PDB file of C-alpha atoms in Angstrom:
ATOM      1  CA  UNK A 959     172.269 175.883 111.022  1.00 80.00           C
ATOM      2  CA  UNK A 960     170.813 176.328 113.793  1.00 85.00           C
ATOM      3  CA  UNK A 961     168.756 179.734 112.477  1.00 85.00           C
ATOM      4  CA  UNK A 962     167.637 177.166 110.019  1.00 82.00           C
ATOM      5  CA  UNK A 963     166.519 174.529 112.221  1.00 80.00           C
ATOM      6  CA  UNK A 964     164.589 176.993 114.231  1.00 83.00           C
ATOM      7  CA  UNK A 965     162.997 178.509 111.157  1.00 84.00           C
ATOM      8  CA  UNK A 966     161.368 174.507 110.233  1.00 77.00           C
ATOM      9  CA  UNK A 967     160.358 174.447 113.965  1.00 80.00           C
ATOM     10  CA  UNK A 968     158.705 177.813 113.561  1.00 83.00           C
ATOM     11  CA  UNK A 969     157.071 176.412 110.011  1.00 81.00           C
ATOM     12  CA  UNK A 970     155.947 173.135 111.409  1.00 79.00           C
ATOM     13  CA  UNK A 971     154.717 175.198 114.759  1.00 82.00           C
ATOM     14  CA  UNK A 972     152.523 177.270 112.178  1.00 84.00           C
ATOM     15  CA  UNK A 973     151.470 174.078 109.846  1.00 83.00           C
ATOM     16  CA  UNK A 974     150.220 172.694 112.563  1.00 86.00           C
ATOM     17  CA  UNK A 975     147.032 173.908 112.682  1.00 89.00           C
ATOM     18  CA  UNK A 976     146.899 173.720 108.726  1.00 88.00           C
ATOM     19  CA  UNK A 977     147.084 170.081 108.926  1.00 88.00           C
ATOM     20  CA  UNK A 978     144.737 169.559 111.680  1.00 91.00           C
ATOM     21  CA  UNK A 979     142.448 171.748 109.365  1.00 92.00           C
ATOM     22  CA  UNK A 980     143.109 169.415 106.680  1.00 93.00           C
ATOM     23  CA  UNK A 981     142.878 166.611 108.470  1.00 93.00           C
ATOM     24  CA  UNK A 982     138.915 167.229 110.205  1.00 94.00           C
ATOM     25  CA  UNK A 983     138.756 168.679 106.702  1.00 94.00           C
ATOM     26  CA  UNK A 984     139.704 165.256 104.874  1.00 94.00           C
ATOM     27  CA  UNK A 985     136.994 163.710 108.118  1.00 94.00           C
ATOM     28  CA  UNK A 986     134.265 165.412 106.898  1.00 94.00           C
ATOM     29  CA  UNK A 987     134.604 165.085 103.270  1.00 93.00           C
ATOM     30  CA  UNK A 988     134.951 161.603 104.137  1.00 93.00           C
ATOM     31  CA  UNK A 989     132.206 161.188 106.443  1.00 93.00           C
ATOM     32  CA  UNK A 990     129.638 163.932 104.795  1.00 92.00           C
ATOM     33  CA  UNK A 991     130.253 163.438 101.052  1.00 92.00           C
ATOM     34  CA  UNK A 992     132.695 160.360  99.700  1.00 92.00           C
ATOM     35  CA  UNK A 993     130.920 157.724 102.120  1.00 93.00           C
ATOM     36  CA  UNK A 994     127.174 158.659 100.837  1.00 93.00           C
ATOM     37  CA  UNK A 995     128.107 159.052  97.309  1.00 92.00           C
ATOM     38  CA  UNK A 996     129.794 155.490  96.956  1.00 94.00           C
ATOM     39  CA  UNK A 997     126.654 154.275  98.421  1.00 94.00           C
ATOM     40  CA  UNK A 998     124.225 156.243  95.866  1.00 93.00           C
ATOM     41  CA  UNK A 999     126.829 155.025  93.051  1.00 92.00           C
ATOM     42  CA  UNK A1000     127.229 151.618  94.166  1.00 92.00           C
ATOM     43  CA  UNK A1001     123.281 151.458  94.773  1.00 91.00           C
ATOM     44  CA  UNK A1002     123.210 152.986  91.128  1.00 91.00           C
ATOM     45  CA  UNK A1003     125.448 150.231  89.926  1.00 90.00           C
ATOM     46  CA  UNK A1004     123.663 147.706  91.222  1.00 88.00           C
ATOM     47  CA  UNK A1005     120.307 149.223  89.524  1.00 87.00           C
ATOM     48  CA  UNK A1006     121.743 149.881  86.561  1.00 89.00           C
ATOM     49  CA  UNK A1007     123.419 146.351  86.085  1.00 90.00           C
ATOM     50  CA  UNK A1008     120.227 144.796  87.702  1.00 86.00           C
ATOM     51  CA  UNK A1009     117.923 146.573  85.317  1.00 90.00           C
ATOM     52  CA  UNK A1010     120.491 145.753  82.250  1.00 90.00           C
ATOM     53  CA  UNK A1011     120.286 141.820  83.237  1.00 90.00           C
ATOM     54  CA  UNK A1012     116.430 142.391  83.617  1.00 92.00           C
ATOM     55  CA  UNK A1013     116.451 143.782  80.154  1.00 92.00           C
ATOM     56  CA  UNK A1014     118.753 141.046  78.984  1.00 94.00           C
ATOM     57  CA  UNK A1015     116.001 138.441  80.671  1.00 93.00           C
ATOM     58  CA  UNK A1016     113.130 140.479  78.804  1.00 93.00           C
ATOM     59  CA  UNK A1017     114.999 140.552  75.508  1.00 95.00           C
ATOM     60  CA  UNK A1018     115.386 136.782  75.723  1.00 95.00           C
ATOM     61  CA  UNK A1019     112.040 135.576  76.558  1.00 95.00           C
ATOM     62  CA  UNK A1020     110.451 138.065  74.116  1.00 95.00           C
ATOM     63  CA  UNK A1021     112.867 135.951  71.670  1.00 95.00           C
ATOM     64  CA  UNK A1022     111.412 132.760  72.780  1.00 95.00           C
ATOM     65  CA  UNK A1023     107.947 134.143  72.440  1.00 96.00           C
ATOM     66  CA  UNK A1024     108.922 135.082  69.381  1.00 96.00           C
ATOM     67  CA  UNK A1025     110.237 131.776  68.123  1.00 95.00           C
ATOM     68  CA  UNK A1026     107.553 129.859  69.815  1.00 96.00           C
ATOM     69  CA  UNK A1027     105.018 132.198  67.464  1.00 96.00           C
ATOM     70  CA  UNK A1028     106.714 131.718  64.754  1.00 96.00           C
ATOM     71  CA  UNK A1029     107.163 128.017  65.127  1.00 96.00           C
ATOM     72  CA  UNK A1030     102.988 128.306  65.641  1.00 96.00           C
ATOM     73  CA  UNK A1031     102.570 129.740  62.776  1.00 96.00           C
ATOM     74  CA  UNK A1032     104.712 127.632  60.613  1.00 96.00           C
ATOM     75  CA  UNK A1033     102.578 124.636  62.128  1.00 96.00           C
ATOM     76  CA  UNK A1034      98.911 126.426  61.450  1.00 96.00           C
ATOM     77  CA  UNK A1035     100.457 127.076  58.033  1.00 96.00           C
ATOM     78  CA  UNK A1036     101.229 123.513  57.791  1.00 97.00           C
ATOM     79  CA  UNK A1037      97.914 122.611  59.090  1.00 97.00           C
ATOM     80  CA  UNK A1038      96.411 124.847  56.656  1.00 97.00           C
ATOM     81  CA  UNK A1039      97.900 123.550  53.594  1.00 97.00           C
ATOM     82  CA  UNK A1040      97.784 119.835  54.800  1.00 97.00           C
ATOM     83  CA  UNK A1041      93.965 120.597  55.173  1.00 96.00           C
ATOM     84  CA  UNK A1042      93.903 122.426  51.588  1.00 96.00           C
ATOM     85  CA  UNK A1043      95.674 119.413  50.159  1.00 97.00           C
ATOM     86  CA  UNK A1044      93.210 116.490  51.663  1.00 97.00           C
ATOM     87  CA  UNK A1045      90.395 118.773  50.231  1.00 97.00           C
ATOM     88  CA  UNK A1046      91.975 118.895  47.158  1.00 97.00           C
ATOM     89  CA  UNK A1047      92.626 115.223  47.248  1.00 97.00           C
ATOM     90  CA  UNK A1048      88.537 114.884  47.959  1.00 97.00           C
ATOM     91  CA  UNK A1049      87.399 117.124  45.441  1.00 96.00           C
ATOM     92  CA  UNK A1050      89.705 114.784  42.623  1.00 96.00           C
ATOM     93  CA  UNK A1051      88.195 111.927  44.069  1.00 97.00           C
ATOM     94  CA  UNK A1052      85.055 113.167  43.945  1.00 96.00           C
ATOM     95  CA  UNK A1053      85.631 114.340  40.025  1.00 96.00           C
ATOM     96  CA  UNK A1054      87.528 110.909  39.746  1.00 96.00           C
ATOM     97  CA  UNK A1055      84.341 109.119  40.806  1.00 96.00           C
ATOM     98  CA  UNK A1056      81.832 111.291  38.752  1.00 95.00           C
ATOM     99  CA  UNK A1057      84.075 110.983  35.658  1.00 96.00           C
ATOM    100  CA  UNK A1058      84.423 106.878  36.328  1.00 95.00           C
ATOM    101  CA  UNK A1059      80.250 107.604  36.194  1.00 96.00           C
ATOM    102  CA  UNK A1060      79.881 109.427  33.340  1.00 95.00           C
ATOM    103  CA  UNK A1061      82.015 106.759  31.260  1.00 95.00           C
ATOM    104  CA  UNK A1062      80.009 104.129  32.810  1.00 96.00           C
ATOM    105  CA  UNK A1063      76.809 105.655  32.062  1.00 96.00           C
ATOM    106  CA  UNK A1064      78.111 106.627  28.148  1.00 96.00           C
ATOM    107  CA  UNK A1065      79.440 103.036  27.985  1.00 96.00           C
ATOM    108  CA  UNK A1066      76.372 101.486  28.663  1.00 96.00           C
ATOM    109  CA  UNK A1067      74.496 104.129  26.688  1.00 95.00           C
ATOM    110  CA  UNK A1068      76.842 102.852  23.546  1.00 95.00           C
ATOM    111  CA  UNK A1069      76.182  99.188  24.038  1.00 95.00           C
ATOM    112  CA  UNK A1070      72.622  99.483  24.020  1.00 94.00           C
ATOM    113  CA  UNK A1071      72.644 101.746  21.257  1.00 93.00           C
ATOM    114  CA  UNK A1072      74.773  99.153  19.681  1.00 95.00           C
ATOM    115  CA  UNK A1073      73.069  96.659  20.786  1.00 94.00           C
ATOM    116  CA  UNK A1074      69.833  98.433  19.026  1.00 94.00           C
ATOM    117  CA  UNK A1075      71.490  99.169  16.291  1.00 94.00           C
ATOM    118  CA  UNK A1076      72.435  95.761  15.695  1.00 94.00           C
ATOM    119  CA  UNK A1077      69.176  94.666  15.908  1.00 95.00           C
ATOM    120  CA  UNK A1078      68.090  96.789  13.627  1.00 93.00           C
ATOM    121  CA  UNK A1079      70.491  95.834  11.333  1.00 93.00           C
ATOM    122  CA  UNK A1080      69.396  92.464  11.701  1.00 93.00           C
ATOM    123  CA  UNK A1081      65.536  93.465  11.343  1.00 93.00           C
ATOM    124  CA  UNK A1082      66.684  95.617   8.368  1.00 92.00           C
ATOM    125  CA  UNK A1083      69.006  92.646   6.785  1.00 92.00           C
ATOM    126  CA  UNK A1084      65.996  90.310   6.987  1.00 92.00           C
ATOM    127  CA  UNK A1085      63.761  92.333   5.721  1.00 92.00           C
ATOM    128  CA  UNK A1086      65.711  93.101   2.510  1.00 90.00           C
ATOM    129  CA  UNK A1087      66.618  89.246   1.992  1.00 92.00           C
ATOM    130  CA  UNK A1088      62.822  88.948   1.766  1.00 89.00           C
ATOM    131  CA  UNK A1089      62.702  91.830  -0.051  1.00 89.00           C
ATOM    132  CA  UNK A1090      65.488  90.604  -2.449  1.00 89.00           C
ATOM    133  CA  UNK A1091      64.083  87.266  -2.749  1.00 88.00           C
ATOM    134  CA  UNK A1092      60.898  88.668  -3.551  1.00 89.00           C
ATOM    135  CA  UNK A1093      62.126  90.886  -6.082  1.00 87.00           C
ATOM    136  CA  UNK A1094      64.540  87.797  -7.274  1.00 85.00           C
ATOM    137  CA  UNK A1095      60.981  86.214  -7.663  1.00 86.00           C
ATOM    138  CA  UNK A1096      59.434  88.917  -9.485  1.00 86.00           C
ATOM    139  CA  UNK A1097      62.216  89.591 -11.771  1.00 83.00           C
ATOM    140  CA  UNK A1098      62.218  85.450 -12.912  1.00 81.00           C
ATOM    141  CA  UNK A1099      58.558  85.559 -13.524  1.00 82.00           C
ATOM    142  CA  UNK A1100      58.514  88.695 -15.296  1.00 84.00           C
ATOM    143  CA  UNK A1101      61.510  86.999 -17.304  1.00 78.00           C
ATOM    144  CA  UNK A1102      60.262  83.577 -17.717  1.00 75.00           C
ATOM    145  CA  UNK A1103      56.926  84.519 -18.327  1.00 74.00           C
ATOM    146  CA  UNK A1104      57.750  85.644 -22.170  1.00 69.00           C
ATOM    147  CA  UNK A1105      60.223  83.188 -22.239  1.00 66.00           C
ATOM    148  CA  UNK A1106      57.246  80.571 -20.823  1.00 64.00           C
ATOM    149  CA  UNK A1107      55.370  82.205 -23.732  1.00 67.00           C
ATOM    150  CA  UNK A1108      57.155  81.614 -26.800  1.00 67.00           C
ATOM    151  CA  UNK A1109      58.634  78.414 -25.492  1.00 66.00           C
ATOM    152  CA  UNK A1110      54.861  77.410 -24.776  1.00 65.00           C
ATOM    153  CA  UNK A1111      53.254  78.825 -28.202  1.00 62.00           C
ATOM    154  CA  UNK A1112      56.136  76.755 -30.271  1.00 62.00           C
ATOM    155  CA  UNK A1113      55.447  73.585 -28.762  1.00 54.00           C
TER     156      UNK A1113
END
């Protein structure tokens, strides 16, 4: 036992200067490489997820502009077709008013023409009573005056 315990003693004796090896080793990975690169990836992290909640910000108030250009347009389209329907609304009134006119104007033109034809007819009927009555007169001399004749020769 003894051979054994003195071959351990004579293995930790030589790992010994393997550990301390490993141990300024372990140190200077530590201090040289593992320290700096959690900084550069923690410093990347913090870029990274700063620039991804930049983008996020970016993404949302290009949405807003969107929505608020959108919501622009819908109004100027509104505009626009409010504007096209009062100028449609003028240009019937106008046409309303022109047409109201125009049968005004044609009304009027009827009545007098009425009116003048009427009065013609009135002219026209009194001249033909004359006319008739002259005629009427003609006609019972023209037919009396035989009759006058033999009813005057036989007396």
């Amino acid at each position: 036992m003894e051979a054994l315990l003195q071959s351990l003693e004579s293995f930790f004796l030589g790992a010994v200067p393997t550990v301390i090896l490993f141990l300024l080793l372990y140190a200077v990975y530590r201090l040289l490489v593992h320290v700096p690169l959690r900084k550069v990836l923690a410093e990347r992290q913090t870029l990274t997820e700063g620039t991804l909640a930049k983008a996020k910000a970016d993404i949302a108030a290009a949405a807003a502009k969107t929505s608020d250009y959108e919501q622009n347009l819908r109004d100027a389209r509104i505009s626009i077709f409010k504007a096209q329907e009062q100028r449609k609304q003028q240009l019937l009134q106008v046409r309303d008013a022109a047409i109201a006119e125009a049968r005004e104007r044609t009304h009027k033109m009827v009545s007098e023409a009425r009116a003048s034809l009427d009065q013609e007819m009135a002219q026209s009927q009194t001249r033909l009573q004359a006319d008739v009555e002259s005629l009427a007169a003609d006609v019972m001399r023209s037919v009396l005056k035989p009759v006058a004749a033999v009813v005057g020769g036989r007396s």
